[in-house]
Coordinates of C-alpha atoms and ligand atoms in Angstrom, one line a residue:
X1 CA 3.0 -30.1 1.9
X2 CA 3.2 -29.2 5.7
X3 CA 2.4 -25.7 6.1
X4 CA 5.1 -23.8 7.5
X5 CA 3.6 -21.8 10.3
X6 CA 6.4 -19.5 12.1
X7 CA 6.6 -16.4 11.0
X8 CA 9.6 -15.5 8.5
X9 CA 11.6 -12.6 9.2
X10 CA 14.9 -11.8 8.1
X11 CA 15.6 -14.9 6.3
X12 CA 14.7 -17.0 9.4
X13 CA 11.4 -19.3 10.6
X14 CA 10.8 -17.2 13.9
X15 CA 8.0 -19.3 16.8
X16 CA 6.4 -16.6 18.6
X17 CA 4.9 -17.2 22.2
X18 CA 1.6 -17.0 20.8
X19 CA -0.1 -19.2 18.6
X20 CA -3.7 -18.8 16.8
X21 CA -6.0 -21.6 14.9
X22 CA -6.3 -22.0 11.1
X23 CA -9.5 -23.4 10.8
X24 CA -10.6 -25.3 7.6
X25 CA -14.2 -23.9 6.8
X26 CA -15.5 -26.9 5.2
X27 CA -16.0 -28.8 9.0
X28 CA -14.3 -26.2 11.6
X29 CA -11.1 -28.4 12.1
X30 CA -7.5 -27.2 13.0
X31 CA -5.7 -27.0 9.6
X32 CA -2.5 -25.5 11.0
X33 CA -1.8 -23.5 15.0
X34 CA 0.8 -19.8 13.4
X35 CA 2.8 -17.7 15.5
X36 CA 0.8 -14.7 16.1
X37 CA 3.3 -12.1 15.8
X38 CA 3.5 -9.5 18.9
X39 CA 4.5 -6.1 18.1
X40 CA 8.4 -6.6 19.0
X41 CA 8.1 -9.1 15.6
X42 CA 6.7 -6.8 13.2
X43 CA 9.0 -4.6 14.3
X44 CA 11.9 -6.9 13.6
X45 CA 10.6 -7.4 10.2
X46 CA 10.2 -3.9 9.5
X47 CA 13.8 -3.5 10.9
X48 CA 14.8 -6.3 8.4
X49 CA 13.2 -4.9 5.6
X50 CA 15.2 -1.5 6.2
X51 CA 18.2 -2.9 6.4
X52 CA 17.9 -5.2 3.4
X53 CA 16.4 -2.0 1.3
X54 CA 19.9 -0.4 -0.3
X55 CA 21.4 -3.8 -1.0
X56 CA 18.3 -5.0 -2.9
X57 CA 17.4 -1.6 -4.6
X58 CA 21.2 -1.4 -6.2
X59 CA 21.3 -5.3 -7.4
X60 CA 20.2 -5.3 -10.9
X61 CA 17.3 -5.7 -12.1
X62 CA 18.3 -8.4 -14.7
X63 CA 19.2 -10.6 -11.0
X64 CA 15.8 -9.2 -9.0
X65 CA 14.0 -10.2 -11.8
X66 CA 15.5 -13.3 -12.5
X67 CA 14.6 -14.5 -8.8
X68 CA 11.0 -13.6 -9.3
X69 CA 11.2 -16.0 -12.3
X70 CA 12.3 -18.7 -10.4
X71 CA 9.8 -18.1 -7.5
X72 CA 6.8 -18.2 -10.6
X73 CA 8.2 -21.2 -11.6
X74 CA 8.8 -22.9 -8.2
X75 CA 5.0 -22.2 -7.4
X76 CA 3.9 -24.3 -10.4
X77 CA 6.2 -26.9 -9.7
X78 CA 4.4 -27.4 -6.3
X79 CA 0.8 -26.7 -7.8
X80 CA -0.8 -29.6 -6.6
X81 CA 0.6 -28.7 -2.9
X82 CA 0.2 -25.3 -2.9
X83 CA -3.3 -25.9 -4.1
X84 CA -4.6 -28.3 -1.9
X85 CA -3.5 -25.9 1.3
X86 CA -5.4 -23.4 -0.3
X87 CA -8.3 -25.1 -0.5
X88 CA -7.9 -26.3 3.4
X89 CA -7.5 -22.6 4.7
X90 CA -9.8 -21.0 2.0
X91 CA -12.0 -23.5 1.2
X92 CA -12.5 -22.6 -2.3
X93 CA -12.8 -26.0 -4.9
X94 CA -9.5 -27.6 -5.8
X95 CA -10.0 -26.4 -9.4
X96 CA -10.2 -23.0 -8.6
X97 CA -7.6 -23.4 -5.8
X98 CA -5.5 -24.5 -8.7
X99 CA -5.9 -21.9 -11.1
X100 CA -5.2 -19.6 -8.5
X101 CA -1.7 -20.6 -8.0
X102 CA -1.7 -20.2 -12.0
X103 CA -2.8 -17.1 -11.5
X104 CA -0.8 -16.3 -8.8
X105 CA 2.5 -17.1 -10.4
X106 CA 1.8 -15.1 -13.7
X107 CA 2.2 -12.1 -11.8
X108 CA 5.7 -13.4 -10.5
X109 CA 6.5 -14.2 -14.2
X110 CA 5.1 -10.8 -15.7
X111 CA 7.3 -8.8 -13.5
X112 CA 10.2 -11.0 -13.4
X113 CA 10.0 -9.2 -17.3
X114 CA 9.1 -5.8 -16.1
X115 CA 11.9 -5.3 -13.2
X116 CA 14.4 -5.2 -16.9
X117 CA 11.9 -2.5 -18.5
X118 CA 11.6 0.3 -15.3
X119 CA 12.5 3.1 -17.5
X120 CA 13.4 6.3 -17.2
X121 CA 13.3 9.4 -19.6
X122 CA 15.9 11.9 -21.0
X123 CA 13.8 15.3 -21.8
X124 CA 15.0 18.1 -24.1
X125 CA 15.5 21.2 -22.1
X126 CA 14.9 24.9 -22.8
X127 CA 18.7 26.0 -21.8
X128 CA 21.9 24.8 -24.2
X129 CA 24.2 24.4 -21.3
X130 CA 21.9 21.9 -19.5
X131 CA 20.3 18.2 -19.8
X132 CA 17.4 16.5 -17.8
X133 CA 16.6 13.3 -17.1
X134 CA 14.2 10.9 -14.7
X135 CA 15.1 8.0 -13.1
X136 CA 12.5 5.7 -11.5
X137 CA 13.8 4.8 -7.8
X138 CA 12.2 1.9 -5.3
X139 CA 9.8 4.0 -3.2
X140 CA 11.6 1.5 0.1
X141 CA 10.4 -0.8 2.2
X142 CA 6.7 -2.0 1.7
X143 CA 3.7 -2.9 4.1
X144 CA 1.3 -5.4 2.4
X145 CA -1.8 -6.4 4.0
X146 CA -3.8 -9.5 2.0
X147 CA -7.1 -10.7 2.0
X148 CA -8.7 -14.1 2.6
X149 CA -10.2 -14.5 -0.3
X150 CA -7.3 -14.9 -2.9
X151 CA -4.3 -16.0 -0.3
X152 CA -1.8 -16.1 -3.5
X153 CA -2.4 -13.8 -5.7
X154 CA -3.5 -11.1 -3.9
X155 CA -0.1 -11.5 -2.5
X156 CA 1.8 -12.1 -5.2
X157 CA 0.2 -8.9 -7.7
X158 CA 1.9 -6.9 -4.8
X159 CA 5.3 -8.9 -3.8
X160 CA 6.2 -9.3 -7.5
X161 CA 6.0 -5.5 -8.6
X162 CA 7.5 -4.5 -5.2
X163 CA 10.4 -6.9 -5.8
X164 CA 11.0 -6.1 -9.3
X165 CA 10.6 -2.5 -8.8
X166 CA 13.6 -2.8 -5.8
X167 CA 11.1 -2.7 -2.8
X168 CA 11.9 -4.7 0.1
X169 CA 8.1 -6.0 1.8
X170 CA 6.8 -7.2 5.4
X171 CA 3.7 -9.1 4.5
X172 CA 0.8 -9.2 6.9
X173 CA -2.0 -12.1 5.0
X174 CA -5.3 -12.0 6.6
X175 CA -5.8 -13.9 10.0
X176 CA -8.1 -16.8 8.2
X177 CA -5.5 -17.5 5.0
X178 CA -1.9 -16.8 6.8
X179 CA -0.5 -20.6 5.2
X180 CA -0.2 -19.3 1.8
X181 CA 1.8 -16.1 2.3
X182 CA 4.2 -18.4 4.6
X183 CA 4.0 -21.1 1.8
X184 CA 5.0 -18.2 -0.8
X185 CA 7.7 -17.3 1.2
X186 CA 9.1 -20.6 2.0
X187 CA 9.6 -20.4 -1.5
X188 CA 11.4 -16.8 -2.1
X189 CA 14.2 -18.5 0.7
X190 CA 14.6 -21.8 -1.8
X191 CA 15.2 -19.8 -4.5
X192 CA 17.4 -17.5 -2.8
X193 CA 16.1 -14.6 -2.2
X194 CA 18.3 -12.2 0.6
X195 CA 17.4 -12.3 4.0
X196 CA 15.1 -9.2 5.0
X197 CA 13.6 -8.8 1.2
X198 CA 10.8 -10.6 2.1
X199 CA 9.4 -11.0 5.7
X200 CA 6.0 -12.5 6.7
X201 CA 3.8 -11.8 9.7
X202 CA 0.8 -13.6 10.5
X203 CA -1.4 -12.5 13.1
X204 CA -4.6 -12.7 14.9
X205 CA -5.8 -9.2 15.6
X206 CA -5.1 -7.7 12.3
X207 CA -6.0 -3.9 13.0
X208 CA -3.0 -4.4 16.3
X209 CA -0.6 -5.9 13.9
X210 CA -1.6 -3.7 10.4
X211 CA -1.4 -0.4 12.6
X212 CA 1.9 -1.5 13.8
X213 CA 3.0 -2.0 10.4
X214 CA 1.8 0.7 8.8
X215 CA 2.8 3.3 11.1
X216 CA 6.0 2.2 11.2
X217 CA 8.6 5.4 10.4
X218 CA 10.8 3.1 8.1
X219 CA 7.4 1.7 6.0
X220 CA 7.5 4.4 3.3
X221 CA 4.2 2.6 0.6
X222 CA 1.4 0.6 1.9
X223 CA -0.5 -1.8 -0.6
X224 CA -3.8 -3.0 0.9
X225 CA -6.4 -5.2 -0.4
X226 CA -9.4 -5.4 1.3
X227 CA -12.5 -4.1 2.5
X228 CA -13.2 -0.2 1.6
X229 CA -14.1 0.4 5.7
X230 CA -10.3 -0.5 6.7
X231 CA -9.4 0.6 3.0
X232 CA -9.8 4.3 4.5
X233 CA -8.7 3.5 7.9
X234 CA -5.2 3.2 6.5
X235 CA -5.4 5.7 3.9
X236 CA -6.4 8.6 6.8
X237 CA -3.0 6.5 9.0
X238 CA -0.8 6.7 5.8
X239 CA -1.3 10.8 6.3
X240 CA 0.2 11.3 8.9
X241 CA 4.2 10.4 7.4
X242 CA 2.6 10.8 3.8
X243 CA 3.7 7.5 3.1
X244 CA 2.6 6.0 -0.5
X245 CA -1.0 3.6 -1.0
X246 CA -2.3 2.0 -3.5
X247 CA -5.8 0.2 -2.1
X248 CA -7.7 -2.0 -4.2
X249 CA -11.4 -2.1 -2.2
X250 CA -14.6 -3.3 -2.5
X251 CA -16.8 -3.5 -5.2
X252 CA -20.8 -4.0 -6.4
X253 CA -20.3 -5.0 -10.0
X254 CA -23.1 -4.4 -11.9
X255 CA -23.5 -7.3 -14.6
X256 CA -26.0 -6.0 -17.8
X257 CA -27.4 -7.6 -20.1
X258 CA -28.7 -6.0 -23.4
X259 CA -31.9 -7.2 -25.1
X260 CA -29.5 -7.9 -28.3
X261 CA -27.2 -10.1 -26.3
X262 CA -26.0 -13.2 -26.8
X263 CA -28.0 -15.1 -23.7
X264 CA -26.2 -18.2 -23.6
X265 CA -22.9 -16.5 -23.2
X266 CA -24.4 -13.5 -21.1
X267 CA -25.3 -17.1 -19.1
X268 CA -21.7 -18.3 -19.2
X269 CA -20.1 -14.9 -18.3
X270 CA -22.4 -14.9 -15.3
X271 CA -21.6 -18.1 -13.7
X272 CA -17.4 -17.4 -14.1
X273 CA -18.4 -13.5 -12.6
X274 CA -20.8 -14.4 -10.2
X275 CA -19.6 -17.8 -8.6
X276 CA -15.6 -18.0 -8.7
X277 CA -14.9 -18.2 -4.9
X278 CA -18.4 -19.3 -3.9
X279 CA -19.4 -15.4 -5.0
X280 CA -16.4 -14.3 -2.3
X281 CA -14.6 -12.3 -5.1
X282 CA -14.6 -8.3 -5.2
X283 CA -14.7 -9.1 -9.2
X284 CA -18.0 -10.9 -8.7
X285 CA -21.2 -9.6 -10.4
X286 CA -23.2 -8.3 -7.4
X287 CA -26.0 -6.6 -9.5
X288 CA -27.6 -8.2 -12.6
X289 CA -29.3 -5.8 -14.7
X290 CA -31.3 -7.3 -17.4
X291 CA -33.3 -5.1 -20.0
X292 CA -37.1 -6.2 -19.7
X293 CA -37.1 -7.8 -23.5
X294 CA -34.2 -10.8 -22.2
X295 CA -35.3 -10.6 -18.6
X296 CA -37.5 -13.8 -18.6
X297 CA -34.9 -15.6 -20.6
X298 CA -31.8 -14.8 -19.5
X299 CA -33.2 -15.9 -15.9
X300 CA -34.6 -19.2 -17.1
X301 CA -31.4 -20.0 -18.9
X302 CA -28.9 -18.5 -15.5
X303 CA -30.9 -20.6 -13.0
X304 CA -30.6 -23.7 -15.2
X305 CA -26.9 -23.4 -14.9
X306 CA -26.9 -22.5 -11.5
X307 CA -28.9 -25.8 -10.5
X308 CA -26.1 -27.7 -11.9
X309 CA -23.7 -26.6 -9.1
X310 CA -22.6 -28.9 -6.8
X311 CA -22.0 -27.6 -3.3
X312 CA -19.5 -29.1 -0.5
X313 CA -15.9 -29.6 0.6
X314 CA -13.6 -27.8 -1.8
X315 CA -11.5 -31.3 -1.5
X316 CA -13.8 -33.6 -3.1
X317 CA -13.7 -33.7 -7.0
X318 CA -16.9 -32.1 -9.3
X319 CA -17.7 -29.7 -6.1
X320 CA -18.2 -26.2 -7.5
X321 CA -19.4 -23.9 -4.4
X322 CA -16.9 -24.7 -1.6
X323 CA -18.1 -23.7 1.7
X324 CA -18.2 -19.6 2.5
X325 CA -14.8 -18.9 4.6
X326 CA -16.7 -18.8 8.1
X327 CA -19.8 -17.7 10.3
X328 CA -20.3 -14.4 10.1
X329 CA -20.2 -14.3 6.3
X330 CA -22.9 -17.2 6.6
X331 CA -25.1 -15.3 8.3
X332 CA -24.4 -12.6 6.3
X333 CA -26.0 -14.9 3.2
X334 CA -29.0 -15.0 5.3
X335 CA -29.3 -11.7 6.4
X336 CA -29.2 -10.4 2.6
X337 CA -31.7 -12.8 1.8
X338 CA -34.3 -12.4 4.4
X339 CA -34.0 -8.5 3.8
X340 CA -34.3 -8.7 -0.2
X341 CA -37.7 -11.0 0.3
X342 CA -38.9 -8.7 3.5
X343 CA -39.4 -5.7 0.4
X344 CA -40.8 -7.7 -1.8
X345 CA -38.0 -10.0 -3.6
X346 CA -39.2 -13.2 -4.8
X347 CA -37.4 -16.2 -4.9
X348 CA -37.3 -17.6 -7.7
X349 CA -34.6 -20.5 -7.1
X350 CA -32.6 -22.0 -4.3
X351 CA -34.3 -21.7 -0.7
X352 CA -33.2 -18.9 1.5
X353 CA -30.1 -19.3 4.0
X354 CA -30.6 -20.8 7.5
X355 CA -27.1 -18.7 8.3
X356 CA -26.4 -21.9 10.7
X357 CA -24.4 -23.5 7.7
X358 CA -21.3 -22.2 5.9
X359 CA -22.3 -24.2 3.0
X360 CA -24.3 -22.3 1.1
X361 CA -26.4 -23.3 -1.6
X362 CA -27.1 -20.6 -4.5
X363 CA -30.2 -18.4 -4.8
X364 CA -31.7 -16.7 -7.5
X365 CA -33.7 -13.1 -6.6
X366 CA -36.1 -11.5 -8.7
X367 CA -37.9 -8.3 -8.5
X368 CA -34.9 -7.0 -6.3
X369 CA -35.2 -2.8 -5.6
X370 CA -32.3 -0.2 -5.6
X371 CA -33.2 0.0 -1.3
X372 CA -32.2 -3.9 -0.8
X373 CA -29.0 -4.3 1.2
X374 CA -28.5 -7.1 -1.4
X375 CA -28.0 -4.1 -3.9
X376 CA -25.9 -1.9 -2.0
X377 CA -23.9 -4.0 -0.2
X378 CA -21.2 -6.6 -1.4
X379 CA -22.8 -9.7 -1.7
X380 CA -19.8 -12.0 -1.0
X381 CA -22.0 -15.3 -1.1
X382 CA -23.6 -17.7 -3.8
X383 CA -26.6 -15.5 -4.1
X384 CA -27.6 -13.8 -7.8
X385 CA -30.1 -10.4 -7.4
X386 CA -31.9 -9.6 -10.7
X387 CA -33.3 -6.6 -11.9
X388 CA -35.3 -5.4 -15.1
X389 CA -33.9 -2.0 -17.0
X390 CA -36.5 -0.2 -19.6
X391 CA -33.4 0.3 -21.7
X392 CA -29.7 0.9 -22.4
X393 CA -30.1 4.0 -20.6
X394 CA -32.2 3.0 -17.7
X395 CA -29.5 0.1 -17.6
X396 CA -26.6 2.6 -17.1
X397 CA -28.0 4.8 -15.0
X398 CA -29.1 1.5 -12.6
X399 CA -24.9 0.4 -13.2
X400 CA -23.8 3.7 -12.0
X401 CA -25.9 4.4 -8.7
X402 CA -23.3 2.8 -6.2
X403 CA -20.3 4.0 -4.6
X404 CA -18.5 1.4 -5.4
X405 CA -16.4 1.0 -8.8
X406 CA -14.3 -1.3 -9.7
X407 CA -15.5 -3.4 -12.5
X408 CA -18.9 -4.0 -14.3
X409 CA -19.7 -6.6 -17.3
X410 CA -21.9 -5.6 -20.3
X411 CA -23.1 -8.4 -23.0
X412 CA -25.0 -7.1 -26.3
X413 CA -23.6 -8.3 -29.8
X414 CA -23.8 -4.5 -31.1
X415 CA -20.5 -2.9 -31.3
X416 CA -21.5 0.9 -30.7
X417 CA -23.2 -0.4 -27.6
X418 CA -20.5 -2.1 -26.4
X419 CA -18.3 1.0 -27.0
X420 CA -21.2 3.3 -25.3
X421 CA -21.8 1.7 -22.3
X422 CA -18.1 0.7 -21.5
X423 CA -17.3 3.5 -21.2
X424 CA -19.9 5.4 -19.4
X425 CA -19.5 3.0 -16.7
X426 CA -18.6 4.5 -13.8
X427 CA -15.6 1.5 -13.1
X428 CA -12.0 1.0 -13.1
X429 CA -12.3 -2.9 -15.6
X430 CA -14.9 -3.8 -17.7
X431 CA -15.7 -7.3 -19.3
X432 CA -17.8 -6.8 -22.7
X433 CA -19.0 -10.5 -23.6
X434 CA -16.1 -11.1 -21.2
X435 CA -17.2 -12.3 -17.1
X436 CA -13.4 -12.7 -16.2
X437 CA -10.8 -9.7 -16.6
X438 CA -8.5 -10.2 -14.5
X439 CA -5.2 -11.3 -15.8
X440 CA -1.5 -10.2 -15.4
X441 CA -1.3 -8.3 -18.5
X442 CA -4.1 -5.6 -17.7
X443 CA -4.0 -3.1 -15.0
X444 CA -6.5 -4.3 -12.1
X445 CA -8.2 -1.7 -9.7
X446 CA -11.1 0.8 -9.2
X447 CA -12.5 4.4 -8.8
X448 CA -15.0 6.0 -6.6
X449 CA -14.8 3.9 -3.4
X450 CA -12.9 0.6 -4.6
X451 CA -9.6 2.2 -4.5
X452 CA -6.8 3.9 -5.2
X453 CA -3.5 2.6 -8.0
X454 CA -3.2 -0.3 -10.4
X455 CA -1.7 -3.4 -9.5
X456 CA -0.8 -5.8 -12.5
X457 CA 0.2 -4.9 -16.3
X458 CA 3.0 -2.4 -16.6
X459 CA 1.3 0.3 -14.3
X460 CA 1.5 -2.2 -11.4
X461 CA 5.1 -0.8 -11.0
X462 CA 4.4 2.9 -10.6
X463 CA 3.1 3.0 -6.6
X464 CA 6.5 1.0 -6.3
X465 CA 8.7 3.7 -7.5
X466 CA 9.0 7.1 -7.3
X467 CA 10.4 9.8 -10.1
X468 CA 13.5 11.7 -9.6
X469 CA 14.3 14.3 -12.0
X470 CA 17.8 15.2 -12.5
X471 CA 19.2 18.0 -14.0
X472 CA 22.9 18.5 -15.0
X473 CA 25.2 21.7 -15.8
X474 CA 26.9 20.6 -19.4
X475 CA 28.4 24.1 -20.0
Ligands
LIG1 P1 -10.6 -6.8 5.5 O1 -11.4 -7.2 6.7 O2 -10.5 -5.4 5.2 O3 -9.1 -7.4 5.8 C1 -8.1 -7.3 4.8 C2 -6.8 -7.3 5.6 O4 -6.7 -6.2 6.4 C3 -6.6 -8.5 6.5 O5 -5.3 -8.9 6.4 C4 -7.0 -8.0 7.8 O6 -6.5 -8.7 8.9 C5 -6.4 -6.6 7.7 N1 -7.0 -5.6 8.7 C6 -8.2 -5.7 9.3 N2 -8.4 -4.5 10.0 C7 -7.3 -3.8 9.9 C8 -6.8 -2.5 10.3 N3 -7.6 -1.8 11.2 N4 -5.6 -2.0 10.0 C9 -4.8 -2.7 9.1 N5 -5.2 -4.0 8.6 C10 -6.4 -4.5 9.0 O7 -11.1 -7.5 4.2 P2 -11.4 -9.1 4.1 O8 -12.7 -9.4 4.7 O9 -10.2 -9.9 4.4 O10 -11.5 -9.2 2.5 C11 -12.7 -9.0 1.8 C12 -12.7 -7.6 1.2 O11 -11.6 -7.5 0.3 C13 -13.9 -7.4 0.3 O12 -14.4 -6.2 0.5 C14 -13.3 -7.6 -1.1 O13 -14.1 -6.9 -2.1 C15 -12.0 -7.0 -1.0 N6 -11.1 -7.4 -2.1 C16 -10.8 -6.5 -3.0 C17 -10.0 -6.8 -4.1 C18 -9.5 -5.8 -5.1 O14 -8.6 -6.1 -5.8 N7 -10.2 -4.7 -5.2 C19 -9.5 -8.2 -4.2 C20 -9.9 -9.1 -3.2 C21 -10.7 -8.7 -2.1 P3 -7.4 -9.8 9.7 O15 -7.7 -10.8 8.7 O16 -6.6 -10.3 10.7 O17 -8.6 -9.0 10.1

């Protein structure tokens, strides 16, 4: 597939004067040169997405739903394509790239079924002579600013309930991943889709272009995935015209094991929670907290898994760590590393970053401390921090002291555990036995500093529309 690379506003493939590198981060090279869209082009989009807003909120949902169908199943038509671009401007492994798009399209499909179920309510009133109902109504035209590290679906969990729920969107992907939001909407024109219901910009400078987005008069929701730093940066901008947010943030998943736990699948849950996206997942267990009976164990049995992994270019079959998406988040690796074994971690597999290489190659830390930057920051990288808890409580208590919150795993095989300690968690998801959650079905997002709203599952509509009550004089 040849990557489209204009920007797409108003129905139309718009070249700006400006152009900026996609760079593959397996070897550095060009993957694509995108119009880097100047303020005058947001604009335009915004203005598009205005005027497309009545038309689009008044079709029926039966027809907006109907095109979101067609989009899901245009995207797995082109799977193989739409993969391997991912994989050039991501570098995540062609298996994963693919069951992204998967992923991706589900939440087309899922709310190609909700758009027809956006109910309202009829509620029994105090007076005789009167009757009250709510309606849901499209909250208008939609900002949504993507990250890198999911170029799909991190689009697509936020196009498809804004489409269903009558929204119209100006998408702004992140500057490393723009080919995937232009590839998605390449596809919304095919299917038909009206002009101005979807618009695209890429750009280089995202805090220029997301400021001009956001602050836009006619943008009335935002929907941001990203870091929690430009999380609130938006969320402080979206006060001053009280538009709507829903901001899915950072996290620092802790991932416990109990001493009754199954090991080998406490072992398989880890490598699915810790190493999707070379560890560049906000999902990813950051944390592993290991009760002192299992420690020894579960360690020996996790870094015999972990030297299994293959590390390279995403495009070359059995690689399972594709390269980190660029420098910084290299040195980054490093950085974490060097600090963990400066206190006193030990390594106890791998060797420790150079932070000259964005192919990383996984590290196992033991005797890791609650003042390492590997456990307070996001770890985003192929690197696996252990620590010891005296018990279940010890174990929560360790889970808890973050302010991050968006998912944590638990493994033990005793149900009143897993009932306990899922729900003290201090998280918005949480995997018991289970090191992958996310799915269309379920609503994804955090508390404490990793966000604000649901995206996904029939919640995911709600940020999308707003309630209006009416009530009516019968007699
Ligand atoms: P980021 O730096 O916050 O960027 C996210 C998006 O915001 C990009 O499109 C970026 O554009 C744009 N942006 C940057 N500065 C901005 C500003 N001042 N105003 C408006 N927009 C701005 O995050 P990232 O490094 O791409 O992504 C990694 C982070 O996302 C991690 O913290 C991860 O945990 C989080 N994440 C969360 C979830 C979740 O569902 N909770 C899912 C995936 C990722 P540029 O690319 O041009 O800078």
């Amino acid at each position: 597939m040849e990557p489209r690379t204009e920007a797409y506003v108003d129905g139309a493939w718009q070249a700006g004067a400006r152009r900026f590198p996609v760079h593959d981060p397996f070897d550095g090279s060009v993957v694509a040169n995108v119009t880097d869209a100047d303020d005058a082009l947001i604009d335009q989009a915004v203005a598009a997405a205005a005027r497309a807003f009545p038309a689009w909120a008044a079709t029926p949902a039966i027809e907006r739903g109907s095109l979101l169908g067609r989009m899901a199943e245009r995207m797995l038509a082109a799977e193989a394509e739409l993969a391997e671009l991912c994989t050039r401007e991501n570098g995540k492994p062609l298996k994963e790239s693919i069951a992204e798009v998967r992923y991706a399209a589900s939440f087309f499909h899922w709310f190609a079924g909700e758009a027809e179920r956006i109910y309202g309510e009829t509620i029994p009133a105090s007076s005789a002579g009167q009757r009250l109902h709510v309606i849901r109504q499209p909250v208008g035209p939609c900002a949504l600013i993507t990250p890198w590290n999911f170029p799909y679906a991190m689009l697509t969990r936020k196009l498809g309930a804004a489409l269903a729920a009558g929204c119209t969107t100006v998408t702004k992907p992140a500057e490393q991943t723009p080919l995937g939001a232009l590839a998605l909407a390449a596809i919304a024109h095919e299917v038909g889709v009206p002009a101005g219901v979807v618009n695209v910009v890429p750009a280089l400078d995202g805090a220029r272009a997301g400021n001009r987005l956001v602050s836009a008069p006619a943008i009335r929701k935002i929907g941001f995935t990203g870091s929690t730093e430009v999380g609130k940066l938006l969320l402080r901008g979206a006060a001053d015209d009280l538009k709507r947010i829903s901001l899915e943030l950072g996290g620092n998943a802790p991932f416990v094991v109990l001493g009754d736990a199954d090991i080998d699948a406490a072992v398989a849950g880890a490598m699915i929670a810790k190493f999707r996206n070379t560890g560049q997942s906000c999902v990813a267990a950051n944390r592993f907290i290991v009760e002192q009976p299992v420690a020894a164990a579960f360690t020996e049995k996790l870094t015999a898994a972990i030297a299994k992994l293959a590390v390279g270019s995403g495009l070359v079959a059995g690689i399972d760590l594709g390269p980190v998406i660029d420098d910084e988040a290299a040195r980054k690796c490093a950085r974490l590393v060097s600090d963990a074994t400066a206190r006193g971690a030990r390594i106890l597999f791998g060797a420790a970053p150079t932070g000259t290489s964005r192919l990383v190659a996984p590290v196992v830390l033991g005797g890791v401390t609650p003042d390492m930057a590997i456990w307070r920051e996001e770890i985003f990288g192929p690197i696996v921090a252990i620590r010891a808890a005296k018990d279940e409580a010890d174990a929560i208590a360790q889970a808890n002291d973050t302010d991050a919150g968006l998912v944590g795993y638990v493994f033990t095989r005793d149900g009143a555990r897993q009932t306990r300690v899922a729900e003290a968690l201090q998280v918005g998801m949480v995997g018991v036995n289970e090191g992958l959650v996310s799915t269309a079905q379920a609503p994804f997002g955090g508390i404490k500093q990793s966000g604000v709203g649901r995206e996904g599952s029939r919640h995911g509509i709600d940020d999308y529309t707003h309630l209006k009550y009416i009530a009516t004089r019968v007699g």
